[in-house]
Amino acid sequence: MAAGILRVDVHGMNSYQAKIKIDSALRKADRGVYRLLIIHGYNSGTVLRDMVIAEYGAHPKVKRLVSGGNAGQTELVLREF
């Protein structure tokens, strides 16, 4: 794991459980954490990915979302490194 990146694995959870886990990680993220790497998977559908985009795209702590090369994960950028 890279320094400053907190991994949050939510695949296999339902949307409610995933939201609770992500909210908890956001609360616990200190100044040393600049990105949350949300691992939501994609083989079972896009419900979790869609929830992450909808819920955290406009979250006050999240500057932007990055859903680059890996379809099974989304990064929440909390601050620029």
Short mmCIF file of N, CA, C and O in Angstrom, two decimals:
data_model
loop_
_atom_site.label_atom_id
_atom_site.label_comp_id
_atom_site.label_asym_id
_atom_site.label_seq_id
_atom_site.Cartn_x
_atom_site.Cartn_y
_atom_site.Cartn_z
N MET A 1 0.84 -1.19 0.00
CA MET A 1 0.00 0.00 0.00
C MET A 1 0.88 1.24 0.00
O MET A 1 1.81 1.35 0.78
N ALA A 2 0.57 2.18 -0.85
CA ALA A 2 1.33 3.43 -0.92
C ALA A 2 0.95 4.32 0.26
O ALA A 2 -0.20 4.31 0.72
N ALA A 3 1.92 5.07 0.74
CA ALA A 3 1.65 6.00 1.84
C ALA A 3 0.66 7.05 1.36
O ALA A 3 0.75 7.54 0.24
N GLY A 4 -0.29 7.38 2.20
CA GLY A 4 -1.27 8.40 1.85
C GLY A 4 -2.51 7.88 1.15
O GLY A 4 -3.44 8.63 0.89
N ILE A 5 -2.52 6.59 0.81
CA ILE A 5 -3.68 6.00 0.15
C ILE A 5 -4.30 4.96 1.08
O ILE A 5 -3.63 4.02 1.49
N LEU A 6 -5.55 5.15 1.41
CA LEU A 6 -6.27 4.22 2.28
C LEU A 6 -7.17 3.36 1.42
O LEU A 6 -8.00 3.87 0.67
N ARG A 7 -6.98 2.04 1.49
CA ARG A 7 -7.79 1.09 0.71
C ARG A 7 -9.04 0.71 1.51
O ARG A 7 -8.93 0.34 2.67
N VAL A 8 -10.19 0.78 0.85
CA VAL A 8 -11.46 0.40 1.46
C VAL A 8 -12.12 -0.63 0.54
O VAL A 8 -12.55 -0.30 -0.55
N ASP A 9 -12.16 -1.88 0.99
CA ASP A 9 -12.71 -2.97 0.18
C ASP A 9 -14.17 -3.18 0.55
O ASP A 9 -14.49 -3.59 1.66
N VAL A 10 -15.07 -2.89 -0.40
CA VAL A 10 -16.50 -3.01 -0.14
C VAL A 10 -17.18 -4.02 -1.07
O VAL A 10 -18.40 -4.18 -0.99
N HIS A 11 -16.41 -4.69 -1.94
CA HIS A 11 -17.10 -5.60 -2.85
C HIS A 11 -17.67 -6.78 -2.06
O HIS A 11 -17.11 -7.21 -1.07
N GLY A 12 -18.84 -7.20 -2.49
CA GLY A 12 -19.57 -8.25 -1.78
C GLY A 12 -20.56 -7.70 -0.76
O GLY A 12 -21.36 -8.44 -0.21
N MET A 13 -20.50 -6.39 -0.50
CA MET A 13 -21.42 -5.77 0.44
C MET A 13 -22.63 -5.23 -0.33
O MET A 13 -22.58 -5.06 -1.55
N ASN A 14 -23.69 -4.92 0.41
CA ASN A 14 -24.79 -4.20 -0.23
C ASN A 14 -24.49 -2.69 -0.13
O ASN A 14 -23.53 -2.29 0.53
N SER A 15 -25.27 -1.88 -0.78
CA SER A 15 -25.00 -0.44 -0.83
C SER A 15 -24.99 0.21 0.55
O SER A 15 -24.15 1.07 0.83
N TYR A 16 -25.90 -0.20 1.42
CA TYR A 16 -25.97 0.37 2.77
C TYR A 16 -24.70 0.05 3.56
O TYR A 16 -24.11 0.93 4.19
N GLN A 17 -24.27 -1.21 3.52
CA GLN A 17 -23.05 -1.61 4.24
C GLN A 17 -21.83 -0.88 3.70
O GLN A 17 -20.97 -0.43 4.45
N ALA A 18 -21.75 -0.77 2.37
CA ALA A 18 -20.61 -0.10 1.74
C ALA A 18 -20.57 1.37 2.13
O ALA A 18 -19.51 1.92 2.43
N LYS A 19 -21.73 2.03 2.15
CA LYS A 19 -21.79 3.45 2.52
C LYS A 19 -21.31 3.66 3.94
O LYS A 19 -20.55 4.59 4.23
N ILE A 20 -21.71 2.78 4.86
CA ILE A 20 -21.28 2.89 6.25
C ILE A 20 -19.76 2.76 6.35
O ILE A 20 -19.09 3.53 7.04
N LYS A 21 -19.19 1.79 5.63
CA LYS A 21 -17.74 1.58 5.68
C LYS A 21 -16.97 2.75 5.07
O LYS A 21 -15.95 3.18 5.60
N ILE A 22 -17.45 3.28 3.96
CA ILE A 22 -16.79 4.42 3.31
C ILE A 22 -16.91 5.67 4.17
O ILE A 22 -15.93 6.41 4.35
N ASP A 23 -18.09 5.92 4.74
CA ASP A 23 -18.27 7.07 5.63
C ASP A 23 -17.33 6.99 6.83
O ASP A 23 -16.74 8.00 7.23
N SER A 24 -17.17 5.81 7.37
CA SER A 24 -16.26 5.61 8.50
C SER A 24 -14.82 5.92 8.10
O SER A 24 -14.09 6.58 8.83
N ALA A 25 -14.41 5.45 6.92
CA ALA A 25 -13.05 5.71 6.44
C ALA A 25 -12.84 7.20 6.21
O ALA A 25 -11.77 7.74 6.52
N LEU A 26 -13.84 7.90 5.70
CA LEU A 26 -13.73 9.34 5.49
C LEU A 26 -13.57 10.08 6.82
O LEU A 26 -12.79 11.03 6.92
N ARG A 27 -14.30 9.64 7.84
CA ARG A 27 -14.18 10.27 9.16
C ARG A 27 -12.81 10.04 9.77
O ARG A 27 -12.26 10.92 10.43
N LYS A 28 -12.24 8.85 9.56
CA LYS A 28 -10.96 8.49 10.16
C LYS A 28 -9.76 9.04 9.39
O LYS A 28 -8.65 9.07 9.93
N ALA A 29 -9.96 9.47 8.15
CA ALA A 29 -8.85 9.93 7.31
C ALA A 29 -8.26 11.22 7.90
O ALA A 29 -8.94 12.22 8.04
N ASP A 30 -6.97 11.16 8.24
CA ASP A 30 -6.29 12.34 8.76
C ASP A 30 -5.56 13.07 7.64
O ASP A 30 -5.72 12.75 6.47
N ARG A 31 -4.71 14.03 7.98
CA ARG A 31 -4.00 14.81 6.97
C ARG A 31 -3.02 13.97 6.15
O ARG A 31 -2.63 14.36 5.07
N GLY A 32 -2.61 12.82 6.67
CA GLY A 32 -1.69 11.96 5.94
C GLY A 32 -2.34 11.18 4.82
O GLY A 32 -1.67 10.63 3.96
N VAL A 33 -3.66 11.14 4.81
CA VAL A 33 -4.40 10.40 3.77
C VAL A 33 -4.88 11.40 2.73
O VAL A 33 -5.59 12.34 3.05
N TYR A 34 -4.46 11.20 1.49
CA TYR A 34 -4.91 12.10 0.44
C TYR A 34 -5.82 11.41 -0.58
O TYR A 34 -6.44 12.08 -1.39
N ARG A 35 -5.91 10.09 -0.53
CA ARG A 35 -6.83 9.36 -1.41
C ARG A 35 -7.42 8.15 -0.70
O ARG A 35 -6.74 7.49 0.06
N LEU A 36 -8.70 7.89 -0.98
CA LEU A 36 -9.34 6.65 -0.55
C LEU A 36 -9.52 5.82 -1.82
O LEU A 36 -10.15 6.28 -2.78
N LEU A 37 -8.98 4.64 -1.82
CA LEU A 37 -9.14 3.72 -2.94
C LEU A 37 -10.29 2.77 -2.60
O LEU A 37 -10.15 1.91 -1.74
N ILE A 38 -11.42 2.99 -3.22
CA ILE A 38 -12.62 2.19 -2.97
C ILE A 38 -12.61 1.02 -3.94
O ILE A 38 -12.68 1.20 -5.15
N ILE A 39 -12.53 -0.19 -3.40
CA ILE A 39 -12.54 -1.41 -4.21
C ILE A 39 -13.96 -1.97 -4.14
O ILE A 39 -14.39 -2.49 -3.12
N HIS A 40 -14.70 -1.81 -5.24
CA HIS A 40 -16.11 -2.21 -5.26
C HIS A 40 -16.38 -3.38 -6.18
O HIS A 40 -17.46 -3.95 -6.16
N GLY A 41 -15.41 -3.77 -7.00
CA GLY A 41 -15.62 -4.87 -7.93
C GLY A 41 -16.54 -4.47 -9.06
O GLY A 41 -17.10 -3.39 -9.07
N TYR A 42 -16.66 -5.36 -10.03
CA TYR A 42 -17.56 -5.09 -11.16
C TYR A 42 -18.16 -6.35 -11.75
O TYR A 42 -19.07 -6.29 -12.57
N ASN A 43 -17.70 -7.52 -11.35
CA ASN A 43 -18.22 -8.77 -11.92
C ASN A 43 -19.68 -9.02 -11.55
O ASN A 43 -20.40 -9.65 -12.29
N SER A 44 -20.10 -8.53 -10.40
CA SER A 44 -21.48 -8.74 -9.95
C SER A 44 -22.39 -7.58 -10.30
O SER A 44 -23.50 -7.49 -9.79
N GLY A 45 -21.93 -6.67 -11.12
CA GLY A 45 -22.75 -5.52 -11.52
C GLY A 45 -22.11 -4.21 -11.08
O GLY A 45 -21.02 -4.19 -10.49
N THR A 46 -22.80 -3.12 -11.37
CA THR A 46 -22.23 -1.80 -11.11
C THR A 46 -22.97 -1.03 -10.02
O THR A 46 -22.82 0.17 -9.90
N VAL A 47 -23.75 -1.71 -9.21
CA VAL A 47 -24.54 -1.03 -8.17
C VAL A 47 -23.63 -0.27 -7.21
O VAL A 47 -23.88 0.90 -6.90
N LEU A 48 -22.56 -0.92 -6.73
CA LEU A 48 -21.67 -0.25 -5.78
C LEU A 48 -20.91 0.89 -6.44
O LEU A 48 -20.76 1.96 -5.84
N ARG A 49 -20.43 0.69 -7.65
CA ARG A 49 -19.73 1.76 -8.36
C ARG A 49 -20.65 2.96 -8.54
O ARG A 49 -20.26 4.11 -8.29
N ASP A 50 -21.87 2.71 -8.97
CA ASP A 50 -22.83 3.79 -9.18
C ASP A 50 -23.15 4.51 -7.88
O ASP A 50 -23.29 5.74 -7.85
N MET A 51 -23.25 3.76 -6.77
CA MET A 51 -23.50 4.37 -5.47
C MET A 51 -22.34 5.27 -5.06
O MET A 51 -22.54 6.38 -4.58
N VAL A 52 -21.10 4.81 -5.26
CA VAL A 52 -19.93 5.60 -4.90
C VAL A 52 -19.92 6.90 -5.69
O VAL A 52 -19.72 7.99 -5.12
N ILE A 53 -20.18 6.84 -6.97
CA ILE A 53 -20.18 8.04 -7.81
C ILE A 53 -21.30 9.00 -7.38
O ILE A 53 -21.08 10.20 -7.25
N ALA A 54 -22.49 8.46 -7.13
CA ALA A 54 -23.63 9.30 -6.77
C ALA A 54 -23.47 9.93 -5.38
O ALA A 54 -23.76 11.11 -5.17
N GLU A 55 -23.01 9.14 -4.41
CA GLU A 55 -22.93 9.61 -3.02
C GLU A 55 -21.72 10.49 -2.75
O GLU A 55 -21.80 11.40 -1.93
N TYR A 56 -20.60 10.20 -3.39
CA TYR A 56 -19.35 10.87 -3.01
C TYR A 56 -18.81 11.83 -4.06
O TYR A 56 -17.82 12.51 -3.81
N GLY A 57 -19.47 11.93 -5.19
CA GLY A 57 -19.04 12.88 -6.21
C GLY A 57 -19.15 14.32 -5.76
O GLY A 57 -18.37 15.17 -6.17
N ALA A 58 -20.11 14.61 -4.88
CA ALA A 58 -20.31 15.97 -4.39
C ALA A 58 -20.10 16.06 -2.87
O ALA A 58 -20.54 17.01 -2.24
N HIS A 59 -19.42 15.08 -2.30
CA HIS A 59 -19.16 15.08 -0.85
C HIS A 59 -18.20 16.22 -0.52
O HIS A 59 -17.25 16.46 -1.25
N PRO A 60 -18.42 16.93 0.60
CA PRO A 60 -17.57 18.07 0.94
C PRO A 60 -16.08 17.73 1.14
O PRO A 60 -15.23 18.58 0.89
N LYS A 61 -15.77 16.52 1.57
CA LYS A 61 -14.37 16.14 1.77
C LYS A 61 -13.68 15.67 0.49
O LYS A 61 -12.47 15.57 0.44
N VAL A 62 -14.46 15.36 -0.54
CA VAL A 62 -13.92 14.77 -1.77
C VAL A 62 -13.77 15.86 -2.83
O VAL A 62 -14.75 16.50 -3.22
N LYS A 63 -12.52 16.05 -3.30
CA LYS A 63 -12.26 17.05 -4.34
C LYS A 63 -12.71 16.56 -5.71
O LYS A 63 -13.25 17.31 -6.50
N ARG A 64 -12.42 15.29 -6.00
CA ARG A 64 -12.81 14.71 -7.29
C ARG A 64 -12.75 13.20 -7.21
O ARG A 64 -12.17 12.64 -6.28
N LEU A 65 -13.34 12.55 -8.20
CA LEU A 65 -13.32 11.09 -8.32
C LEU A 65 -12.41 10.71 -9.49
O LEU A 65 -12.38 11.41 -10.49
N VAL A 66 -11.70 9.59 -9.33
CA VAL A 66 -10.89 9.05 -10.42
C VAL A 66 -11.30 7.60 -10.60
O VAL A 66 -11.18 6.80 -9.68
N SER A 67 -11.82 7.28 -11.76
CA SER A 67 -12.22 5.90 -12.03
C SER A 67 -11.49 5.39 -13.26
O SER A 67 -12.08 4.86 -14.18
N GLY A 68 -10.19 5.56 -13.27
CA GLY A 68 -9.32 5.27 -14.40
C GLY A 68 -9.37 3.87 -14.96
O GLY A 68 -10.41 3.36 -15.34
N GLY A 69 -8.22 3.20 -15.02
CA GLY A 69 -8.05 1.96 -15.74
C GLY A 69 -8.76 0.75 -15.18
O GLY A 69 -9.19 -0.11 -15.92
N ASN A 70 -8.90 0.63 -13.88
CA ASN A 70 -9.49 -0.55 -13.29
C ASN A 70 -10.98 -0.32 -13.05
O ASN A 70 -11.36 0.54 -12.24
N ALA A 71 -11.83 -1.10 -13.70
CA ALA A 71 -13.28 -0.93 -13.58
C ALA A 71 -13.80 -1.32 -12.20
O ALA A 71 -14.91 -0.97 -11.83
N GLY A 72 -13.00 -2.02 -11.41
CA GLY A 72 -13.44 -2.49 -10.10
C GLY A 72 -13.06 -1.59 -8.95
O GLY A 72 -13.24 -1.95 -7.80
N GLN A 73 -12.55 -0.39 -9.26
CA GLN A 73 -12.19 0.52 -8.17
C GLN A 73 -12.38 1.97 -8.58
O GLN A 73 -12.34 2.31 -9.75
N THR A 74 -12.63 2.80 -7.59
CA THR A 74 -12.79 4.24 -7.77
C THR A 74 -11.98 4.92 -6.69
O THR A 74 -12.03 4.50 -5.53
N GLU A 75 -11.25 5.96 -7.05
CA GLU A 75 -10.47 6.71 -6.07
C GLU A 75 -11.21 7.99 -5.70
O GLU A 75 -11.69 8.70 -6.58
N LEU A 76 -11.28 8.26 -4.40
CA LEU A 76 -11.80 9.53 -3.91
C LEU A 76 -10.59 10.38 -3.55
O LEU A 76 -9.83 10.03 -2.64
N VAL A 77 -10.39 11.48 -4.25
CA VAL A 77 -9.26 12.36 -3.99
C VAL A 77 -9.68 13.36 -2.92
O VAL A 77 -10.59 14.16 -3.13
N LEU A 78 -9.01 13.29 -1.76
CA LEU A 78 -9.33 14.17 -0.65
C LEU A 78 -8.51 15.45 -0.71
O LEU A 78 -8.98 16.52 -0.29
N ARG A 79 -7.29 15.35 -1.19
CA ARG A 79 -6.44 16.53 -1.41
C ARG A 79 -5.38 16.13 -2.41
O ARG A 79 -5.09 14.95 -2.59
N GLU A 80 -4.80 17.12 -3.06
CA GLU A 80 -3.76 16.85 -4.04
C GLU A 80 -2.47 16.56 -3.32
O GLU A 80 -2.14 17.18 -2.31
N PHE A 81 -1.70 15.62 -3.83
CA PHE A 81 -0.43 15.23 -3.20
C PHE A 81 0.67 16.14 -3.64
O PHE A 81 0.80 16.57 -4.71
#
